[in-house]
XYZ file of C-alpha atoms in Angstrom:
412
model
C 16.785 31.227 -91.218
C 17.535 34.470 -90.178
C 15.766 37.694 -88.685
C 11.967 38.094 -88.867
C 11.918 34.503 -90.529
C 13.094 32.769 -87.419
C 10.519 34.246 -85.794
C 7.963 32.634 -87.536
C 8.959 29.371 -87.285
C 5.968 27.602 -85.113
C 8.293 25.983 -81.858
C 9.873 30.175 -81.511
C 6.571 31.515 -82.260
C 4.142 29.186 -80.348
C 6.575 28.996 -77.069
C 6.679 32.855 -76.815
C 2.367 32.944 -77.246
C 2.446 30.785 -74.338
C 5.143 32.409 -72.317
C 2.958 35.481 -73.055
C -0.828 34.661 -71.930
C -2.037 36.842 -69.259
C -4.367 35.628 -66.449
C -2.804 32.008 -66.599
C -1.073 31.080 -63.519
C 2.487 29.956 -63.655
C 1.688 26.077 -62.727
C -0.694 26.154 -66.142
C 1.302 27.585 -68.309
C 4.129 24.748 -67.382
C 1.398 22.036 -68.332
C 0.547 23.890 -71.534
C 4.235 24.075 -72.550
C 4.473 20.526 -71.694
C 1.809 19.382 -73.726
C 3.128 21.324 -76.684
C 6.587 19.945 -76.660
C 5.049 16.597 -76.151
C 2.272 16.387 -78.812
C 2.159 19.595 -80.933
C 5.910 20.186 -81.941
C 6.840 17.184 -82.502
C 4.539 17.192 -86.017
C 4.915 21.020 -86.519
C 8.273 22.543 -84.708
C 10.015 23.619 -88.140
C 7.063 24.735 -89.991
C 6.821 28.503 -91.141
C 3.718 29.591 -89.329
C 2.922 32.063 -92.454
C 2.846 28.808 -94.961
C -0.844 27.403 -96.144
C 1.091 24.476 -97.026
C 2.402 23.798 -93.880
C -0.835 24.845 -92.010
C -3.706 24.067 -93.639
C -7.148 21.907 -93.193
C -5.330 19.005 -94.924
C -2.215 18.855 -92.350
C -4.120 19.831 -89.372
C -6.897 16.968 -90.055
C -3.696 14.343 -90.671
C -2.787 15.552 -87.244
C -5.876 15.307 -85.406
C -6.495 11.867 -86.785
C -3.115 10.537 -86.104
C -3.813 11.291 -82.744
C -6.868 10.076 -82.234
C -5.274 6.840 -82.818
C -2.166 7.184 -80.554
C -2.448 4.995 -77.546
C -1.738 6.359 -73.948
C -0.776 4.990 -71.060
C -2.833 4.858 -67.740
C -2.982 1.947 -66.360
C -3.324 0.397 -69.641
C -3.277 1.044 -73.045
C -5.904 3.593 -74.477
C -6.477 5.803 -77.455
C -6.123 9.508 -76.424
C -9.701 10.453 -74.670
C -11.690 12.581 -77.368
C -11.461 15.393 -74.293
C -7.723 15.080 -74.227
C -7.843 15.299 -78.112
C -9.974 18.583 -78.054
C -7.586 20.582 -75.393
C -4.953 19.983 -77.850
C -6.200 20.964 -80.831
C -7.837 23.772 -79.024
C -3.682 24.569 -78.400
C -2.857 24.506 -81.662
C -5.914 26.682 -82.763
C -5.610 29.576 -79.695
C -1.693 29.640 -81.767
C -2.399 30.376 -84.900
C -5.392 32.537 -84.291
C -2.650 34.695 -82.560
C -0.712 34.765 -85.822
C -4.624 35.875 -87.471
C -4.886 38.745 -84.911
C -0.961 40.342 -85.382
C -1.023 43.448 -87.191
C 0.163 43.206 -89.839
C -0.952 39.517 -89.289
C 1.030 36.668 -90.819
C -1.931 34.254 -92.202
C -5.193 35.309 -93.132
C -6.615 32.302 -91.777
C -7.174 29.625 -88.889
C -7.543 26.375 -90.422
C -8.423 24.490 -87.157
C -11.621 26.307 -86.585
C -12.555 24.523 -90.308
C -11.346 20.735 -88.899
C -13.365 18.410 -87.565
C -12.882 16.688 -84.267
C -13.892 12.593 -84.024
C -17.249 11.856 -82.535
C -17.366 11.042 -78.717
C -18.700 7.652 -78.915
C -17.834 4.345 -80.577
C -20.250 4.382 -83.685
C -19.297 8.218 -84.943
C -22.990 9.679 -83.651
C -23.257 12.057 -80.919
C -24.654 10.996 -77.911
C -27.277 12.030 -75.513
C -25.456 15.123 -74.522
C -24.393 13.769 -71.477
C -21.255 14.929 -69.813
C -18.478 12.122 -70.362
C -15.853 13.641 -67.822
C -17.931 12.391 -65.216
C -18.524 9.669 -63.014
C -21.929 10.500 -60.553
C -21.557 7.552 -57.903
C -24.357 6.981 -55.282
C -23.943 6.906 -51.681
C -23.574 3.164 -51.278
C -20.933 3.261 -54.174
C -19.190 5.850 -52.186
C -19.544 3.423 -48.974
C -18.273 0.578 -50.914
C -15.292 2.060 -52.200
C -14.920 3.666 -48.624
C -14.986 0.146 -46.962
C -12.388 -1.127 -49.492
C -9.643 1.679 -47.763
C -7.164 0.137 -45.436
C -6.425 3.184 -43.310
C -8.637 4.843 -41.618
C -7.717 8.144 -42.258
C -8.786 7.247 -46.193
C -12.215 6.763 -44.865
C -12.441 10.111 -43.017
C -11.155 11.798 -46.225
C -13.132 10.172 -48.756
C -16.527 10.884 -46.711
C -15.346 14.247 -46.328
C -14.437 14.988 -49.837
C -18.199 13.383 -50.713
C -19.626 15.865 -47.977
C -18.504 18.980 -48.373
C -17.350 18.811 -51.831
C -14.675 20.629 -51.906
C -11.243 20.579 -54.571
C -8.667 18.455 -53.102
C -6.546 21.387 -52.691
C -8.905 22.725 -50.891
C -9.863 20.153 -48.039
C -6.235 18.854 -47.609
C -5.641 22.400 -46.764
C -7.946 22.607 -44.395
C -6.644 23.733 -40.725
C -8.633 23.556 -37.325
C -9.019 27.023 -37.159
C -10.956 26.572 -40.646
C -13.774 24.549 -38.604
C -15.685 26.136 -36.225
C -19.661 26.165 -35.351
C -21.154 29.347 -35.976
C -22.520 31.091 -32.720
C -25.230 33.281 -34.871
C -26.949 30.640 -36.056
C -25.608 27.290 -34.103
C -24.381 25.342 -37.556
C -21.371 23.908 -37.763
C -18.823 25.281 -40.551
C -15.883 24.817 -42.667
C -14.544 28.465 -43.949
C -12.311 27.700 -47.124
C -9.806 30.759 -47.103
C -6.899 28.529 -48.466
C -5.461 25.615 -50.787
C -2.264 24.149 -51.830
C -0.995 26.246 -55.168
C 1.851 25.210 -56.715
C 4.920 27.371 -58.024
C 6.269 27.544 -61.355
C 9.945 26.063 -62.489
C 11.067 29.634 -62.629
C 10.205 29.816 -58.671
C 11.585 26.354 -57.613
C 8.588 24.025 -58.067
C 6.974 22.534 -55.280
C 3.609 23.766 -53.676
C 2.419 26.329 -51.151
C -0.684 27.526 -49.063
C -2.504 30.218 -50.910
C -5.749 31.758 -51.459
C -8.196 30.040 -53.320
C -8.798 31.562 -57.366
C -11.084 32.349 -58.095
C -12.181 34.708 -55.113
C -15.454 32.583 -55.031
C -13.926 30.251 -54.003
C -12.881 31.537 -50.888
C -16.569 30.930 -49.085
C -17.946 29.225 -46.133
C -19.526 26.251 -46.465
C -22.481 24.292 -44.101
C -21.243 20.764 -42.363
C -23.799 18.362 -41.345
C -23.450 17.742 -37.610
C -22.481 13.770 -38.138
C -19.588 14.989 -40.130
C -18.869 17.819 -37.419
C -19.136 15.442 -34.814
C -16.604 12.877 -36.701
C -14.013 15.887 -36.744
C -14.415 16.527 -33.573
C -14.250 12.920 -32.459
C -11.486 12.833 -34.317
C -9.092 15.082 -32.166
C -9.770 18.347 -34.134
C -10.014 20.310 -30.473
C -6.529 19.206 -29.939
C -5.311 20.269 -32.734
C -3.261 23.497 -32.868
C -5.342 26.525 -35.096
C -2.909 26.091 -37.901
C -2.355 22.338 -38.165
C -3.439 20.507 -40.948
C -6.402 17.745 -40.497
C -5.830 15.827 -43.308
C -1.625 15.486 -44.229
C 1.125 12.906 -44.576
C 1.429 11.355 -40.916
C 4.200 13.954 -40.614
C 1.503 17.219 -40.707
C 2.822 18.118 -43.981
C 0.749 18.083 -47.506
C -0.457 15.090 -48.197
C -0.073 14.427 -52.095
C -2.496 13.920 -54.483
C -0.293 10.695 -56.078
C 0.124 9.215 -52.637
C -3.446 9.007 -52.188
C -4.279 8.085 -55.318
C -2.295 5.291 -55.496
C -4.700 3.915 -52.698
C -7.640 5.118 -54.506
C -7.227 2.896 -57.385
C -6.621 0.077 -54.820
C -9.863 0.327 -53.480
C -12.237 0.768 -56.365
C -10.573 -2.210 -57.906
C -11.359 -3.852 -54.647
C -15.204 -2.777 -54.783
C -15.655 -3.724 -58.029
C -14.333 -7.256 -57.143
C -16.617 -7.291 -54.102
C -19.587 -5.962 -56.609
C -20.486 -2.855 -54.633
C -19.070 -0.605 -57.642
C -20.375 -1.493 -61.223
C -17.130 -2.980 -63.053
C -17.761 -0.277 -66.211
C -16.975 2.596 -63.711
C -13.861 4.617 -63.500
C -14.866 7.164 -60.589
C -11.889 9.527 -60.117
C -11.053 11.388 -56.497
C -12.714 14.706 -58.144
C -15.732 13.018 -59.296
C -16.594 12.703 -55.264
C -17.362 16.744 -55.811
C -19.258 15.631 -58.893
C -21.397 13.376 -56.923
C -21.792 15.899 -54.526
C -23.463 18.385 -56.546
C -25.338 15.994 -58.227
C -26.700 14.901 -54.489
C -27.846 18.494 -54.049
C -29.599 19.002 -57.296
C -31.382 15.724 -56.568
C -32.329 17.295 -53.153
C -33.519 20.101 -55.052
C -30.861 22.489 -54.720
C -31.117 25.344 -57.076
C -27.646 25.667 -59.412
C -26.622 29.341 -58.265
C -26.799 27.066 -54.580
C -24.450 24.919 -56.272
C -22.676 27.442 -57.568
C -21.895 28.975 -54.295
C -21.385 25.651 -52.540
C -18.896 24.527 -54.735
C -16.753 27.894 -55.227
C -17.547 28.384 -59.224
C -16.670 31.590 -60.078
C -19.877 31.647 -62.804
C -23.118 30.139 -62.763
C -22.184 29.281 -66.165
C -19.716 26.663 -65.153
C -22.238 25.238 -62.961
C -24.839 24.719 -65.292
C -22.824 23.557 -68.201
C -21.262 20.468 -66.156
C -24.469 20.160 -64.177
C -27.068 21.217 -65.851
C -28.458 17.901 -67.837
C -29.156 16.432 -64.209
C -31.927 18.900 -63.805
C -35.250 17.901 -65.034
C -36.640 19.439 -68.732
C -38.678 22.029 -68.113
C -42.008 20.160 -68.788
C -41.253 17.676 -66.235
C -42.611 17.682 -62.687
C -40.541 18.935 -59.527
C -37.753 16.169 -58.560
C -39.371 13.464 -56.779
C -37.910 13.224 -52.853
C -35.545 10.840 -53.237
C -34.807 8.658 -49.619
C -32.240 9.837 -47.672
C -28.915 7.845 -47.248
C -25.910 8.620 -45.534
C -22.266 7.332 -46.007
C -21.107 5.947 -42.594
C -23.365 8.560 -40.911
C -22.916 11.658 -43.481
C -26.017 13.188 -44.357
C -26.743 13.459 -48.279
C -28.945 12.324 -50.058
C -28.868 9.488 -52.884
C -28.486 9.876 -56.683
C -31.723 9.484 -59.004
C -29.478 10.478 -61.925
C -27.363 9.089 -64.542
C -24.504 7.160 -64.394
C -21.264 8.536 -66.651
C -17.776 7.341 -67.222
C -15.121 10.177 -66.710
C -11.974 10.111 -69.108
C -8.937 11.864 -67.305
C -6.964 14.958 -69.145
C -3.739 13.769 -70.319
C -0.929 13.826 -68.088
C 2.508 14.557 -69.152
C 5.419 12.750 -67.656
C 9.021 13.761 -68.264
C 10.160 9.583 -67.838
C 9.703 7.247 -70.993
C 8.759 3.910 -70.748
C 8.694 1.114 -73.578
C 4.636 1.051 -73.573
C 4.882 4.827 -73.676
C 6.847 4.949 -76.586
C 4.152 3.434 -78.547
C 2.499 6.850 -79.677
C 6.113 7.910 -80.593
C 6.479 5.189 -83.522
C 3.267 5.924 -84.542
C 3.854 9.779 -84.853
C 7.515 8.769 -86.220
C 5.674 6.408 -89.240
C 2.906 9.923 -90.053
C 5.766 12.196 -90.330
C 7.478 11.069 -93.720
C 4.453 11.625 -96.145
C 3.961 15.701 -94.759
C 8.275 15.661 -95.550
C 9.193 16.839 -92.367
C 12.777 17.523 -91.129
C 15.041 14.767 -89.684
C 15.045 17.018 -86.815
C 11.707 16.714 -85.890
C 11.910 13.165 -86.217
C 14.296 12.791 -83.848
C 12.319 14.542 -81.421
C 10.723 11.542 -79.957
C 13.965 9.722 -79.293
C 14.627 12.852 -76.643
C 14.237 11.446 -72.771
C 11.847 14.048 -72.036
C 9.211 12.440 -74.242
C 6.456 10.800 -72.412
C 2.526 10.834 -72.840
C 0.162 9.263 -70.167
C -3.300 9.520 -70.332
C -6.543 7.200 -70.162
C -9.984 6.933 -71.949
C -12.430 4.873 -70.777
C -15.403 3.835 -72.859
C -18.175 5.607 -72.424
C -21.176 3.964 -70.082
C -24.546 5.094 -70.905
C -27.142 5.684 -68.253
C -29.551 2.871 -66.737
C-alpha cells in the first residue's frame, strides 16, 4: 500500500491524530498512545480507515463486547471496569470522527457514536445515578485505615491529604515556604503554587516541579489550626523554605507507587480489624473525594468546593459532586456532629457510600495472568479475517494491560 492509501491505514492514521491534539500535555498523550497500542490496534491496526466494512456498528460492537469480557489484572483478576471500557471506546470514536471532519473527509460516518456501551451494574439496568469512581469514606474509616500505617509519616500524610484535599501532586510538593499563617486575618495557610509534572519520552521521562494546570489550581487554601499545629510540631520551622515536607527519607519526591504499596497494606489491615467495610476499595484520591463530600455535608456551597479543590469549572464540581447535595424539595442539610481524624477538624459523612473502579493502567512488562486478555483478543480476531500481523501483536513484550473493577456497592 502505497501513497495516500498508507495513510489511511488506522495504526498511521490514528498515531498521527494523537501525536497531533493540541492542549494535551506531553505525559497524556504517552498514556493515550499506550492505551491504543495496547487495546485499540491490536483489533484494528491494518484496517483502511475509509472502509464501512472494516468500521462499522457491527465490528465496533464485536469490539466493545470482547472487551467487556477481557479480564485485567489488579490485584486480581477483573473484567475491564465499564469506566475503563468507555475511555477507550471514547479513543476509538474522537479517531474516526477526525476522519468525519477532514475535508474532503474519508467516511461519511462515525459508527461508535451509534454503539452501545454495557450497563454499569450487574443486572444490565442503570443505577441510581450515583457516581461509581468513588469511594466517600467517613472520618473513622479514614482513622482506621490511618491506624493500620506502620510509619508515622503515613499517618501525617494520609490526615493531610483528608484535610486539605489536595491532588497528590500537589501536597507531596508542598515546601515550608508554602505554609505560612496569614498576618491579615490570623489563619493558618497552605498556598499551592506547585506540583510534580512529569515529562514526556521525547524529554527524558521522569518528573519535575511545575505549576499547577489548570491556573485554578494554583490557590490558597484554609488549614485548621490542629493540622497547623501538627506541621509545626512536626519540625516545619526547621525546615529550609524550599524543602519538601512530605518526600522519600532522602528529601526527594516521594512516589505515588511507593506509597501505595503501603496503602493497600493498610486498608487490607482495617478491613481485617472491621473498621473499613470489607466491600470497599477506597483509593489514595478518593481521600479528596471524601473531602469534598465533608464540606458539602457541612454545607459548603459547590463553587466553595470548586475553589477549594482547584477545579478549573464549576461544572466538574457539580458533575462528580453534585448527587451528594440534597433535591431541591428537601430541607437544608441537617448539622451533622463534628469528628476529627486524630485531631483534624472535618466533619463526618451523612452521604452515600460508593465503590471506585480505577482507570486502566498500562504496563510495558507481561506477565502469564496478564496475558489472559491477549488469548481472548487472539480467539475474536479470526471471524473479522484479520491479518497474521495483527495477530501477532500480542506475542510483542510490550503488551501488558492492568486494571481493576470492583463491584459496585450501593448506598446504606
Amino acid at each position: 500500500m502505497a501513497g495516500d492509501d498508507a495513510r489511511y491505514v488506522f495504526a498511521t492514521y490514528a498515531r498521527e491524530s494523537v501525536k497531533n491534539r493540541t492542549g494535551v500535555e506531553g505525559h497524556y498523550k504517552d498514556a493515550i498512545m499506550e492505551e491504543l497500542e495496547t487495546c485499540i490496534l491490536p483489533a484494528f491496526a491494518h484496517r483502511d480507515i475509509r472502509s464501512t466494512e472494516h468500521f462499522g456498528k457491527a465490528t465496533v460492537s464485536a469490539w466493545v463486547n470482547l472487551m467487556a469480557k477481557t479480564k485485567v489484572w489488579r490485584g486480581s483478576r477483573q473484567e475491564m471496569s465499564p469506566k475503563t471500557l468507555k475511555n477507550l471506546h471514547g479513543l476509538l470514536s474522537s479517531i474516526l470522527r477526525e476522519a468525519t471532519q477532514e475535508e474532503p473527509p474519508p467516511r461519511d460516518r462515525n459508527p461508535c457514536e451509534s454503539t452501545r456501551l454495557p450497563r454499569t451494574d450487574d443486572d444490565g439496568v442503570i443505577d441510581d445515578g450515583e457516581d461509581e469512581d468513588m469511594c466517600f469514606l467517613e472520618p473513622s474509616e479514614v482513622q482506621g485505615g490511618v491506624d493500620q500505617f506502620d510509619r508515622p509519616e503515613d499517618k501525617k500524610l494520609v490526615r493531610r491529604k483528608y484535610a486539605t484535599g489536595l491532588r497528590w501532586g500537589e501536597l507531596t510538593a508542598v515546601a515550608k515556604r508554602q505554609v505560612f499563617r496569614d498576618p491579615k486575618d490570623g489563619e493558618p495557610k497552605l498556598r499551592v503554587t506547585r506540583a510534580w509534572k512529569r515529562r514526556t519520552r521525547e524529554d527524558g521521562g521522569g518528573y519535575y516541579l511545575g505549576k499547577p494546570k489548570p491556573k485554578r489550581s494554583r490557590r490558597t487554601v484554609r488549614l485548621d489550626e490542629i493540622t497547623y499545629q501538627e506541621m509545626i510540631d512536626d519540625g516545619l520551622n526547621g525546615l529550609k523554605p524550599g524543602d519538601l515536607r512530605h518526600h522519600n527519607d532522602k528529601g526527594e519526591r516521594l512516589p505515588y507507587s511507593t506509597f501505595y504499596d503501603r496503602f493497600v497494606v493498610a486498608v487490607r489491615r482495617a478491613k481485617e480489624a472491621g473498621t473499613l467495610d470489607p466491600d470497599q476499595r477506597p483509593t489514595i484520591h478518593d481521600l479528596r473525594h471524601s473531602h469534598a463530600a465533608a464540606l458539602l455535608s457541612a454545607g459548603r456551597g459547590l463553587t466553595y468546593v470548586q475553589r477549594r479543590l482547584g477545579h478549573e469549572s464549576i461544572t466538574t464540581t457539580s458533575d462528580r459532586y453534585g448527587h451528594l447535595l440534597p433535591p431541591a424539595d428537601d430541607g437544608p442539610l441537617g448539622t451533622s456532629s463534628s469528628m476529627t481524624v486524630q485531631g483534624t477538624a472535618i466533619r463526618s459523612l451523612p452521604t452515600a457510600r460508593i465503590v471506585r473502579r480505577r482507570s486502566a493502567l498500562l504496563l510495558s512488562r507481561p506477565t502469564p495472568r496478564r496475558m489472559h486478555a491477549s488469548k481472548m483478543i487472539t480467539d475474536w480476531l479470526p471471524p473479522l479475517d484479520v491479518s497474521g500481523d495483527v495477530r501477532r501483536m500480542w506475542g510483542l513484550p510490550a503488551w501488558g494491560l492492568v486494571a481493576d473493577g470492583w463491584p459496585r456497592r450501593r448506598a446504606r
